Structures are given as structure tokens and as C-alpha cells.
Short mmCIF file of C-alpha atoms and ligand atoms in Angstrom, two decimals:
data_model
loop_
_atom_site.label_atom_id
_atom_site.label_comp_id
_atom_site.label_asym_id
_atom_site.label_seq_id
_atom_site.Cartn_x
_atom_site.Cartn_y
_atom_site.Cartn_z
CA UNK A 80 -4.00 -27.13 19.82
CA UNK A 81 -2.90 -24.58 21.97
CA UNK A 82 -4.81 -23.25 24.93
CA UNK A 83 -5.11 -19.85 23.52
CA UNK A 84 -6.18 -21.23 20.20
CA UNK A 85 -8.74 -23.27 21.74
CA UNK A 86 -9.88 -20.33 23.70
CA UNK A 87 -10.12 -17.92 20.35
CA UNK A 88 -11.76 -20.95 19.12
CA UNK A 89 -14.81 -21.42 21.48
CA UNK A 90 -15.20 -17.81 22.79
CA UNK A 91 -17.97 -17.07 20.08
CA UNK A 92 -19.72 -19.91 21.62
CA UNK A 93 -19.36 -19.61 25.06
CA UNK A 94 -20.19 -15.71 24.63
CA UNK A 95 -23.53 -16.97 22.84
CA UNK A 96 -24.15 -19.68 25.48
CA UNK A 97 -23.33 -17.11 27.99
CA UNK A 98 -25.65 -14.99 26.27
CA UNK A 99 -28.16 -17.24 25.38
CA UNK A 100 -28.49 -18.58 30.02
CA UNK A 101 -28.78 -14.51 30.35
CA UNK A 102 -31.89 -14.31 27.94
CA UNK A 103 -33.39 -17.29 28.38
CA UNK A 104 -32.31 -18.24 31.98
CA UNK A 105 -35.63 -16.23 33.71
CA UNK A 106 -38.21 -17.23 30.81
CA UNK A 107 -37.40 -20.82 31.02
CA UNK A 108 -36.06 -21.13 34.56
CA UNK A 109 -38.08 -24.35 35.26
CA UNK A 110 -38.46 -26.13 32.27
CA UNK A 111 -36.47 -29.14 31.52
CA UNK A 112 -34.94 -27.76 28.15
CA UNK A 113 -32.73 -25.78 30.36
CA UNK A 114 -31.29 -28.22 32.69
CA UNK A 115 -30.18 -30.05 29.74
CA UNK A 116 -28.79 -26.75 27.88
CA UNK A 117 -27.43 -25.55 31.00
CA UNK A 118 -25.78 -29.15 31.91
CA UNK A 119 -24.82 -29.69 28.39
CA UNK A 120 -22.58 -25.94 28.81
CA UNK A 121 -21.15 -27.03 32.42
CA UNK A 122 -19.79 -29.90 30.96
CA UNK A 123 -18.54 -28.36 27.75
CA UNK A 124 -16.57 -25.91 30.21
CA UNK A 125 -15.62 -28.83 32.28
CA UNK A 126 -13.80 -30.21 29.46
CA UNK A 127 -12.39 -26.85 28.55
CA UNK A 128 -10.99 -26.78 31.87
CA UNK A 129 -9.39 -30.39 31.49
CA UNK A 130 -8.15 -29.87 28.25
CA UNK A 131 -10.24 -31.95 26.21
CA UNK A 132 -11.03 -29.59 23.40
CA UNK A 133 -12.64 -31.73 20.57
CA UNK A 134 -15.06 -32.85 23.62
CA UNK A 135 -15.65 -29.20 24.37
CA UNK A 136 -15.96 -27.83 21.27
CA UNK A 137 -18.88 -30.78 20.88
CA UNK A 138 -20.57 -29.99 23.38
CA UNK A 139 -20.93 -26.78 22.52
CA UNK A 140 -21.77 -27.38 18.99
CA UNK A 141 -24.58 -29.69 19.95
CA UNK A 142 -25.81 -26.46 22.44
CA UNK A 143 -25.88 -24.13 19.71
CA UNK A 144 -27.57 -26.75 17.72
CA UNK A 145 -30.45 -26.99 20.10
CA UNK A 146 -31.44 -23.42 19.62
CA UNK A 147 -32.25 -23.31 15.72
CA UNK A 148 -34.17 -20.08 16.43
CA UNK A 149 -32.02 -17.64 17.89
CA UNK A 150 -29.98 -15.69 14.94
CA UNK A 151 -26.66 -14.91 17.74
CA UNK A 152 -26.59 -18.47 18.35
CA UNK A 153 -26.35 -19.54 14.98
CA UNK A 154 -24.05 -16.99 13.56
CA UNK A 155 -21.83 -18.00 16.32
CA UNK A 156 -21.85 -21.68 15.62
CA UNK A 157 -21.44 -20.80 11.90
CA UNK A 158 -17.91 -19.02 12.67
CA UNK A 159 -17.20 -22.10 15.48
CA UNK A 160 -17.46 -24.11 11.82
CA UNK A 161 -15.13 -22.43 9.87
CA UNK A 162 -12.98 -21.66 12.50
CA UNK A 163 -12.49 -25.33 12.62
CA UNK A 164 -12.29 -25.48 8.69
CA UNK A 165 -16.01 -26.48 7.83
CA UNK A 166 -16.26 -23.74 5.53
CA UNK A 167 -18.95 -25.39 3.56
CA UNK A 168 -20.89 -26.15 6.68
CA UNK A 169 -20.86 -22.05 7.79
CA UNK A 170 -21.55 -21.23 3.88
CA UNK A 171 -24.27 -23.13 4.27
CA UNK A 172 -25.46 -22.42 7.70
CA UNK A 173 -25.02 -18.33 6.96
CA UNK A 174 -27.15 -18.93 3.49
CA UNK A 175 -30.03 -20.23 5.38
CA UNK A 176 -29.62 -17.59 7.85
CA UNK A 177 -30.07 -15.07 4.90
CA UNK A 178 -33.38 -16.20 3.78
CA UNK A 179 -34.84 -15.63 7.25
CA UNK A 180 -37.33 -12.66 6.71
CA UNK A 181 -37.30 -11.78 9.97
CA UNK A 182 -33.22 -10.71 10.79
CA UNK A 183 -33.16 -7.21 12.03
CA UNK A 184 -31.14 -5.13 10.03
CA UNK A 185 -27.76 -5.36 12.69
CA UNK A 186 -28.62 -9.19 12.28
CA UNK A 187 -28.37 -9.37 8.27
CA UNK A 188 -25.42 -7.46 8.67
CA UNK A 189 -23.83 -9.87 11.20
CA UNK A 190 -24.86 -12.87 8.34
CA UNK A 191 -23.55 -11.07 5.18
CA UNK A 192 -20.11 -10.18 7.03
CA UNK A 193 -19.47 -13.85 8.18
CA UNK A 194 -20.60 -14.58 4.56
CA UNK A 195 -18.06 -13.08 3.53
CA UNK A 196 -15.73 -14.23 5.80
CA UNK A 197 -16.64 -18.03 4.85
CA UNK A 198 -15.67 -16.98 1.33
CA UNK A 199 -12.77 -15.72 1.72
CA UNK A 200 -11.63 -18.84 3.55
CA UNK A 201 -13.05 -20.88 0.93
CA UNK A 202 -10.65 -18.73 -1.37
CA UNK A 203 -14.38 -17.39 -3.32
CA UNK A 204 -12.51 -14.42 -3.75
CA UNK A 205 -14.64 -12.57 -5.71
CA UNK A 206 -17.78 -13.77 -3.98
CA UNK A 207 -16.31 -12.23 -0.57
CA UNK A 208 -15.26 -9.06 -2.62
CA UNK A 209 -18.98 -8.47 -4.22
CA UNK A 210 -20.46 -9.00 -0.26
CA UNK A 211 -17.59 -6.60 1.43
CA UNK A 212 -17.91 -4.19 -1.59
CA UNK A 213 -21.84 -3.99 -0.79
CA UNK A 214 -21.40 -3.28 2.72
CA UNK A 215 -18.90 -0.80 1.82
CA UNK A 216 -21.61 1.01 -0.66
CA UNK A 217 -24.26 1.26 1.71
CA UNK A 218 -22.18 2.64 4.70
CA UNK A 219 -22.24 -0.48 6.90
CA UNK A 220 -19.34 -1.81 8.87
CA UNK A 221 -17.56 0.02 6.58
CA UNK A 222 -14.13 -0.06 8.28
CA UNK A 223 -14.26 -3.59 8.86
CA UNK A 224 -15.46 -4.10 5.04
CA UNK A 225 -12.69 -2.15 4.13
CA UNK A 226 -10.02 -3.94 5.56
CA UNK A 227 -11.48 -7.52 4.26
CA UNK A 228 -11.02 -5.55 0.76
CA UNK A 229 -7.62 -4.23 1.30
CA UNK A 230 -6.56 -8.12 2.28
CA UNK A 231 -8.60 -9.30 -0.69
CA UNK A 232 -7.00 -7.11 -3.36
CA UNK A 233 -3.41 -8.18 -1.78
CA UNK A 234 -3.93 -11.70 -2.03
CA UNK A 235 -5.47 -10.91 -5.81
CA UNK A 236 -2.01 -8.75 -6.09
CA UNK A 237 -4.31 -5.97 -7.43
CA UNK A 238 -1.75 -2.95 -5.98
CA UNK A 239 -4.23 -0.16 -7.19
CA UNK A 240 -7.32 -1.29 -5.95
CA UNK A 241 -5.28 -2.12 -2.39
CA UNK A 242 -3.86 1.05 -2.49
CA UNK A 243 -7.15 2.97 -3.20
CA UNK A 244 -8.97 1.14 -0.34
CA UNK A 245 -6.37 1.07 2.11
CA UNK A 246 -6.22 5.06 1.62
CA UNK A 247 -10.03 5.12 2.11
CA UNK A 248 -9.61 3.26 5.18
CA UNK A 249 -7.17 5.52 6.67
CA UNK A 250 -9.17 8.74 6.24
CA UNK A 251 -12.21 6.64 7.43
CA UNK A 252 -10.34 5.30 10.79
CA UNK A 253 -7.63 7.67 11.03
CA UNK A 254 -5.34 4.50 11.64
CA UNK A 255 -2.19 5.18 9.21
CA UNK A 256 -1.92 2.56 6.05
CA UNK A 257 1.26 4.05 4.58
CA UNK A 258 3.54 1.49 5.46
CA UNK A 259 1.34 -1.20 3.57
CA UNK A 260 0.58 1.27 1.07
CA UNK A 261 4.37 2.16 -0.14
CA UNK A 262 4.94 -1.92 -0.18
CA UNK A 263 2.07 -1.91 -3.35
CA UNK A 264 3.65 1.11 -4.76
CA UNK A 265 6.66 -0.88 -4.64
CA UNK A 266 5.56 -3.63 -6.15
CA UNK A 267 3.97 -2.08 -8.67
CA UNK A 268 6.91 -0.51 -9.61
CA UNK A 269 8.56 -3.72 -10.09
CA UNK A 270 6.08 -4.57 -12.06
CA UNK A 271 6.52 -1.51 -14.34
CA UNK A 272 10.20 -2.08 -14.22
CA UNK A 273 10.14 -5.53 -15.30
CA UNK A 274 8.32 -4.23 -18.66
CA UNK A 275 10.69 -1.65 -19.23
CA UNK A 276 8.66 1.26 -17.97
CA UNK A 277 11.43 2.95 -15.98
CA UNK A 278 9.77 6.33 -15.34
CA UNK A 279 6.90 4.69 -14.28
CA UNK A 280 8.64 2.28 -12.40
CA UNK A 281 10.43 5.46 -10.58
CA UNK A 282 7.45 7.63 -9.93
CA UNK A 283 5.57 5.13 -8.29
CA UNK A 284 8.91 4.72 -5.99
CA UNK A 285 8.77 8.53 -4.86
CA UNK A 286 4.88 8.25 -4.08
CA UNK A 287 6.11 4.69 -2.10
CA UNK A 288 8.56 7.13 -0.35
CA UNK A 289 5.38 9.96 0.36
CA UNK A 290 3.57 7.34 1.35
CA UNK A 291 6.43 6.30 4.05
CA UNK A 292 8.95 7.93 4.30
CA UNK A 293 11.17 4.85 5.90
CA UNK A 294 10.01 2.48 3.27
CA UNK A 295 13.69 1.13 2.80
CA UNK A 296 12.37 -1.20 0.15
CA UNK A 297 11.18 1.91 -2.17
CA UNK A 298 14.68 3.17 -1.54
CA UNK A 299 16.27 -0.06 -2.09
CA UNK A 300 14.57 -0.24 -5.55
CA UNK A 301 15.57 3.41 -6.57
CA UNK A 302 19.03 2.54 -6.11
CA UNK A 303 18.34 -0.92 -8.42
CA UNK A 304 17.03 1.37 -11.01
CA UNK A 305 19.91 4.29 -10.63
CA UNK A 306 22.41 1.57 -10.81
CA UNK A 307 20.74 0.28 -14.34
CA UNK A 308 20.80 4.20 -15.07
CA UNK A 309 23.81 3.91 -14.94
CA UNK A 310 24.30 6.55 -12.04
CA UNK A 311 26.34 5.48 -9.74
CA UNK A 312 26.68 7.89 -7.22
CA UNK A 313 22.63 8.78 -6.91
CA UNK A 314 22.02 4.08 -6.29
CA UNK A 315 24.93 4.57 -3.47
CA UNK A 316 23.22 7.06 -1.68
CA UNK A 317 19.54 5.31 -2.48
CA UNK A 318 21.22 2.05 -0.77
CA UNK A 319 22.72 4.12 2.08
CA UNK A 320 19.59 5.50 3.16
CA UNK A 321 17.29 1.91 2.95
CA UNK A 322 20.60 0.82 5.22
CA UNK A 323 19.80 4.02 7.27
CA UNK A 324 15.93 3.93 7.75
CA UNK A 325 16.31 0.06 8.55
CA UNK A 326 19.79 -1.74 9.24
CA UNK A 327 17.57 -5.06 8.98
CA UNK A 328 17.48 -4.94 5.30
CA UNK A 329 21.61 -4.54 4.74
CA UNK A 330 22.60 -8.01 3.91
CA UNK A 331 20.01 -7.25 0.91
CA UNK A 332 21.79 -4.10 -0.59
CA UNK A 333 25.28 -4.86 0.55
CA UNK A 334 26.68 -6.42 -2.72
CA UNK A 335 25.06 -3.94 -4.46
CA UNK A 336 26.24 -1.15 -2.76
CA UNK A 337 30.17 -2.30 -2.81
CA UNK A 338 29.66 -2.67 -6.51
CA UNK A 339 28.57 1.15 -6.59
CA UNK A 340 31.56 1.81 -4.38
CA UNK A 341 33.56 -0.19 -6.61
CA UNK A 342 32.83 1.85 -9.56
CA UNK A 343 32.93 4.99 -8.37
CA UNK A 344 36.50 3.62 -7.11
CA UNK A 345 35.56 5.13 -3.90
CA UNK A 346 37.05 2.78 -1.50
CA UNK A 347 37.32 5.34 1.66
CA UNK A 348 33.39 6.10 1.38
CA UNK A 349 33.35 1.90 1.47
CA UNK A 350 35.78 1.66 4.66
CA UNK A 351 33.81 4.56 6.25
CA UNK A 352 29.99 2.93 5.57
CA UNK A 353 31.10 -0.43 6.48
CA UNK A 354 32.98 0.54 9.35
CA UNK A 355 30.09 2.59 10.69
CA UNK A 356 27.71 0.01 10.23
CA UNK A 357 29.72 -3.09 11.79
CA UNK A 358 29.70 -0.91 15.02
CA UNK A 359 25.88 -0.71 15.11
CA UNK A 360 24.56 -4.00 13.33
CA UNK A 361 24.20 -7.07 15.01
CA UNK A 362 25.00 -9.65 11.90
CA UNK A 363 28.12 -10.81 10.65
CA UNK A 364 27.49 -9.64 6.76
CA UNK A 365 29.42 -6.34 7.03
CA UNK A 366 32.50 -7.72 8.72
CA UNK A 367 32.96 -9.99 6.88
CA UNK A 368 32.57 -7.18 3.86
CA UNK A 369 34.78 -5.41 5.50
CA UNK A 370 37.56 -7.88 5.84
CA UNK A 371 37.65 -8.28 2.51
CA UNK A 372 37.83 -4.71 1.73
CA UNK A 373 40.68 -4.53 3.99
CA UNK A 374 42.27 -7.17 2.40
CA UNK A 375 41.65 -5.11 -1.41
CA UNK A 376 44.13 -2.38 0.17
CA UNK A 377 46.03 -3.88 2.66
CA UNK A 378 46.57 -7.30 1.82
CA UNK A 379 45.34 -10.78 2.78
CA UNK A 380 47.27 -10.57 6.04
CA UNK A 381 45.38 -7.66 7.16
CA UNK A 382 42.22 -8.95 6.49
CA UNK A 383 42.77 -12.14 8.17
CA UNK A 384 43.68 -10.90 11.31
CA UNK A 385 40.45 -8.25 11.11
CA UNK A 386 37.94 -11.28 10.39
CA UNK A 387 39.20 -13.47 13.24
CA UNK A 388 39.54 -10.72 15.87
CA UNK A 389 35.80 -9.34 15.01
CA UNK A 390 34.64 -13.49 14.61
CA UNK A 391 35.23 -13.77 18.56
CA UNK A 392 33.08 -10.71 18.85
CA UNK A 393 30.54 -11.92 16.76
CA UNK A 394 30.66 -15.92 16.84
CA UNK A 395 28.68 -16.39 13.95
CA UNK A 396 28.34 -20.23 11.66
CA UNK A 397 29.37 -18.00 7.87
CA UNK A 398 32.00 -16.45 9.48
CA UNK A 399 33.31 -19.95 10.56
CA UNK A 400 33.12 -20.93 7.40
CA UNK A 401 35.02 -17.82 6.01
CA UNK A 402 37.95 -18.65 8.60
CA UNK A 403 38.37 -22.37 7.22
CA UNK A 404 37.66 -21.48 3.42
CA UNK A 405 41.01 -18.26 4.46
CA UNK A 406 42.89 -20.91 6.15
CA UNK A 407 42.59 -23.46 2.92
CA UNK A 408 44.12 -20.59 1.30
CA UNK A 409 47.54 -21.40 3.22
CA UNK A 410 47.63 -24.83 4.68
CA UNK A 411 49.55 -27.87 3.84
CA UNK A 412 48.49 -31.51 3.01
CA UNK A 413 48.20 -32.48 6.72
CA UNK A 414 45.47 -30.10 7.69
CA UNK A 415 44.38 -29.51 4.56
CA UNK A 416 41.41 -32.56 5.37
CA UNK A 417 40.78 -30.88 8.48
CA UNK A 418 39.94 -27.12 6.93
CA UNK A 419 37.78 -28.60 4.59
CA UNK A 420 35.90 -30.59 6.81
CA UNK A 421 34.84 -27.32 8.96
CA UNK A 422 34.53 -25.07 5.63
CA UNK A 423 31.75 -27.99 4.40
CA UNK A 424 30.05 -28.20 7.99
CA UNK A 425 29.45 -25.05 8.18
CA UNK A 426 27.71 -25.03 4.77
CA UNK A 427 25.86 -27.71 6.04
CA UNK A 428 24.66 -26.25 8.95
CA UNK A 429 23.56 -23.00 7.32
CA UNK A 430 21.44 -25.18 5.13
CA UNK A 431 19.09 -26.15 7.69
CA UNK A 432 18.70 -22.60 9.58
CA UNK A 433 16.01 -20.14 8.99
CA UNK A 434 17.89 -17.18 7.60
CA UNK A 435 14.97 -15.20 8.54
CA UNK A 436 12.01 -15.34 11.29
CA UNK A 437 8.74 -13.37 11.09
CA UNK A 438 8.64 -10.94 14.34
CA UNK A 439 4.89 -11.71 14.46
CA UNK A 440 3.77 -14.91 13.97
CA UNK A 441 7.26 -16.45 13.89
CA UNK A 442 7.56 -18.26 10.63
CA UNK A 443 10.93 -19.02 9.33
CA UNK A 444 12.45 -18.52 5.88
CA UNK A 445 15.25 -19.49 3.95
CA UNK A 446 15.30 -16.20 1.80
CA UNK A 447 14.37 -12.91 2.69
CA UNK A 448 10.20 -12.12 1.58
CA UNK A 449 8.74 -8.40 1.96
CA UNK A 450 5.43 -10.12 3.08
CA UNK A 451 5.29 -12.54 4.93
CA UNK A 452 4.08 -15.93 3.38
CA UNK A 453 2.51 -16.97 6.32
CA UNK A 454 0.70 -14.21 8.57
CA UNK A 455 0.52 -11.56 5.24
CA UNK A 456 2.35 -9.21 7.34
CA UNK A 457 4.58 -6.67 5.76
CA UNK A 458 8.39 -6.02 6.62
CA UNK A 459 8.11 -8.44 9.22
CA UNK A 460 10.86 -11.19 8.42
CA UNK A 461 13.70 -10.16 9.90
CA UNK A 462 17.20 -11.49 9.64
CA UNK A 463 18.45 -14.47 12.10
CA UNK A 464 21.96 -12.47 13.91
CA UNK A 465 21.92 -15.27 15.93
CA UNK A 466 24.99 -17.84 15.45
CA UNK A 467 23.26 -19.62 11.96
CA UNK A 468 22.12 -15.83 10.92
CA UNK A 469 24.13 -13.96 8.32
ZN1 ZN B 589 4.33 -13.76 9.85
#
């Protein structure tokens, strides 16, 4: 474990220790009870301090367990438990907790949130949701409850409920939700398009696009569903824009946005977007676009020479393999062995890269996800420009 995970870890405890010496310290000062508590803490710090966590973190459990009475003590040692993955043991302990008669009303609170905290953990879904929803209907914690909702009715992929209490949660906090909220237009959209509901599909896109205006997904998708409209002109400019708002998402658009060229037999608006965009993006996936538009109207000459004069701007492990699969194209028996060898390499070695990495909690991908599969973050995954990145 790291030693900021251990520290997240035990800080609940060593706040309620902390708390508990404060409280107690002058009541007690004499009595034996809190030489032992207060020797039992010491040497849980002591082996905080020499890295012997699963010491620590017993030491501290078995000082929280010594004080059955005090509420802050317990609720801390209940979300030490699940922390650790005993979610049964701080179901349990917060249960028991419940039935006290005597929590203050800031106490109960305290129990019904962790509650629902254990749940959710658990995966109890709906359990945590009735709890959250409760505190949300009587006005308590209500931004935190919120935001245990709005992660709920992601993971539950129920867009409309997400989308309602995200918006409640902005107007509550003032902290802006659009981003998340134009991913759940978005995928309700999909959803929509996938049964055939096209104007559906494309209305939720435009209140994706109210909802953020640089949601390059939304436009990503309008251009999917212009292109099956059969327009053209209207998905180029769609894909231009998500390229525009966010040149992270390009490699995701730019087959489909040649093929719009393509049709509209507009090669010079190709040149022009691809030229304009090699110049500002870091990856190799529009040169080596480019290249081969170049080598549509100018020839495979022309395009060779491009591709390896931009490849020792950009040393990159696809473009590598572009050079050797061009230079198969042309060789003789002799090197022919030799071509192949780097042109199946290179495949290799893309094969074990992450294509993309999350920007916060660093998880790597193969394929590109909106949300992230392992923090839940959205539009986090970013491509890899680095020489296995596209
Ligand atoms: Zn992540």
C-alpha cells in the first residue's frame, strides 16, 4: 500500500483517537484505561511511522474497539472497515449504531450516510439509493446525498434520473454538472438511435450541446447520425467541430470524416483540415492520413517522401510500421524478409501498449472509453502520443 493510501486509510481513526485523548484526556487523566488507550495509539503511530501498516491499522482498530460507547469512535472504525473491504463488518457495525436511541440527530445522520456508503460498496444499490434518497427528502446533507445519487444512477445507467439529480445538484451547490450531464444526454441518444428513434436520438444531442457546449462527443454523434442522413456536408462540419472543441478525440472521427470528404469529393477541404491539424496535434494519426491523401493526388512517390520526412518529426511505433508495410510495396526478394520482420514488430509492439491513459487516476486502455472504467471519470482517457500512441 502506498503511504498516501495508508494515510487516507487511518486518518478517520487517528482523527477519532485524536479526538477521543482531547475529550477524555482531562476526565480520565489518571486512570489506568488511559495509559493503555493512550500507549496502545503511540504505538499504532509508531508503526505508522515505520511503515508497518497492517500493525497500525490494528492497533488502532483494537483502540476504537475499546470505546464501544462513543458514537465518533465507532462510526470511524466502521468506515476504517470498509475502507479495508469489510463491508459486512461496517453494515453491521452502522446497523447497531442505528438502534441506539440516544444518537443526536447530526449523529444518526453521520450513521445513515456511512450506511449508505457500506451499500454502495457492497453493490446494494438500491438499498444505498432508498437511504441517500431519504436524506435528500428531508433536507439533510443534501449535496453530499445528491452526489451518492448522481454516481448511483450512472452505475445503474439510468441517464434521466442522473441527469435530473445532477441538475439539482448544480443549482443546490452552484458547482457546474454540464459536462457529466451532456455525456448522459449522449448516451441516451445512443440509446434512442440504436432503436431507430433518430429525432429523438438528435434532440437529446442539441440539449447534450446546451448542456456543454464543448461536449465533442454530442458533436461527434450528430455527425454519425448526419452521415446516416445521408447529409454529408452538415456530419463534416459536426466532425470538424468535436476535432475543434477537443483535438484529443480526432483519431475517433478521422475515418469518418475522410469518408465525408470523400463523398463530397472535396479533397482540398481534406488537404486543408488535415494539414491544419498535423501542425497542432501531437499524434501521428493525421500524418499518416495525410500521406495517403497526398498519395490519392499526387502519387505514391509523393506520399512516401511526406510520411518519412514528418516520421523523423514525429517518431512514432504505427508510423514505423506504415514505412515497412510502403517499403514491401517496392522491395525485392533480398530485403523483402527484412521489411516484414519490422512491419510485424511493430504490430507486435502496439499490441501490448495502452492506446489510452486516464489523466486522473492513470488507468490504461486498449480502446478509447468516454468513462473511465476505472475511476468513473468522464472524458478522461486520453490518447498515448507518445512513441506506442497513435
Ligand atoms: Zn480514471
Amino acid at each position: 500500500m502506498s503511504e498516501l493510501g495508508l494515510f487516507w486509510l487511518l486518518l478517520p481513526v487517528v482523527a477519532a483517537a485524536s479526538w477521543y485523548f482531547a475529550r477524555r484526556g482531562t476526565e480520565l487523566i489518571s486512570g489506568a484505561r488511559v495509559d493503555r488507550l493512550s500507549s496502545g495509539y503511540f504505538r499504532g503511530l509508531s508503526h505508522l511511522l515505520n511503515e508497518e501498516p497492517d500493525k497500525a491499522i490494528e492497533v488502532f482498530l483494537s483502540i476504537a474497539e475499546l470505546d464501544q460507547e462513543a458514537v465518533e469512535t465507532q462510526l470511524a472504525l466502521g468506515s476504517l472497515f470498509r475502507r479495508r473491504g469489510e463491508v459486512g463488518r461496517a453494515i453491521r457495525l452502522h446497523q447497531d449504531l442505528l438502534k441506539r436511541d440516544n444518537l443526536s440527530k447530526a449523529q444518526k445522520t453521520a450513521a445513515l450516510f456511512e450506511l449508505g456508503e457500506d451499500y454502495m460498496r457492497a453493490g446494494l444499490l438500491d438499498r444505498s439509493e432508498g437511504l441517500f434518497a431519504d436524506l435528500v427528502a428531508a433536507g439533510i446533507d443534501t449535496d453530499e446525498a445528491l452526489g451518492r445519487l448522481v454516481t448511483i444512477y450512472e452505475s445503474e445507467r439510468d441517464w434521466v434520473k442522473a441527469i435530473d439529480h445532477a441538475e439539482r445538484l448544480e443549482q443546490l451547490t452552484g458547482r457546474p454538472q454540464g459536462a457529466a450531464v451532456a455525456h448522459y444526454r449522449c448516451e441516451l441518444s445512443e440509446r434512442a438511435r440504436n432503436k431507430g428513434h433518430l429525432e429523438l436520438a438528435r434532440e437529446e444531442l442539441e440539449l447534450a450541446l446546451k448542456a456543454d457546449p464543448s461536449c465533442a462527443r454530442a458533436e461527434i454523434l450528430l455527425g454519425n447520425l448526419e452521415r446516416q442522413a445521408g447529409d454529408h456536408a452538415r456530419a463534416a462540419r459536426a466532425y470538424e467541430r468535436a476535432a475543434r472543441v477537443d483535438p484529443d478525440v480526432l483519431s475517433l472521427l478521422l475515418p469518418d470524416l475522410l469518408s465525408c470528404y470523400r463523398e463530397l469529393g472535396d479533397n482540398e477541404r481534406a488537404r486543408e483540415f488535415l494539414t491544419d491539424v498535423t501542425a497542432r496535434y501531437p499524434g501521428i494519426a493525421p500524418v499518416l492520413a495525410l500521406a495517403q491523401e497526398i498519395e490519392r493526388n499526387e502519387g505514391e512517390h509523393a506520399g512516401e517522401l511526406f510520411l518519412a520526412r514528418e516520421l523523423r518529426r514525429h517518431p512514432s511505433v504505427p508510423g514505423l510500421r506504415r514505412l515497412a508495410e510502403i517499403g514491401l510495396r517496392h522491395t525485392n526478394e533480398e530485403t523483402r524478409p527484412v521489411l516484414a520482420a519490422i512491419a510485424e514488430v511493430s504490430e507486435r509492439m502496439l499490441d501490448q501498449g495502452a492506446g489510452y491513459r486516464c489523466k486522473r487516476c492513470g488507468f490504461g486502455a486498449r480502446g478509447h472509453h468516454w468513462q473511465c472504467p476505472s475511476c468513473k471519470s468522464w472524458d478522461t482517457l486520453k490518447p498515448q502520443h507518445r512513441l506506442l500512441g497513435e
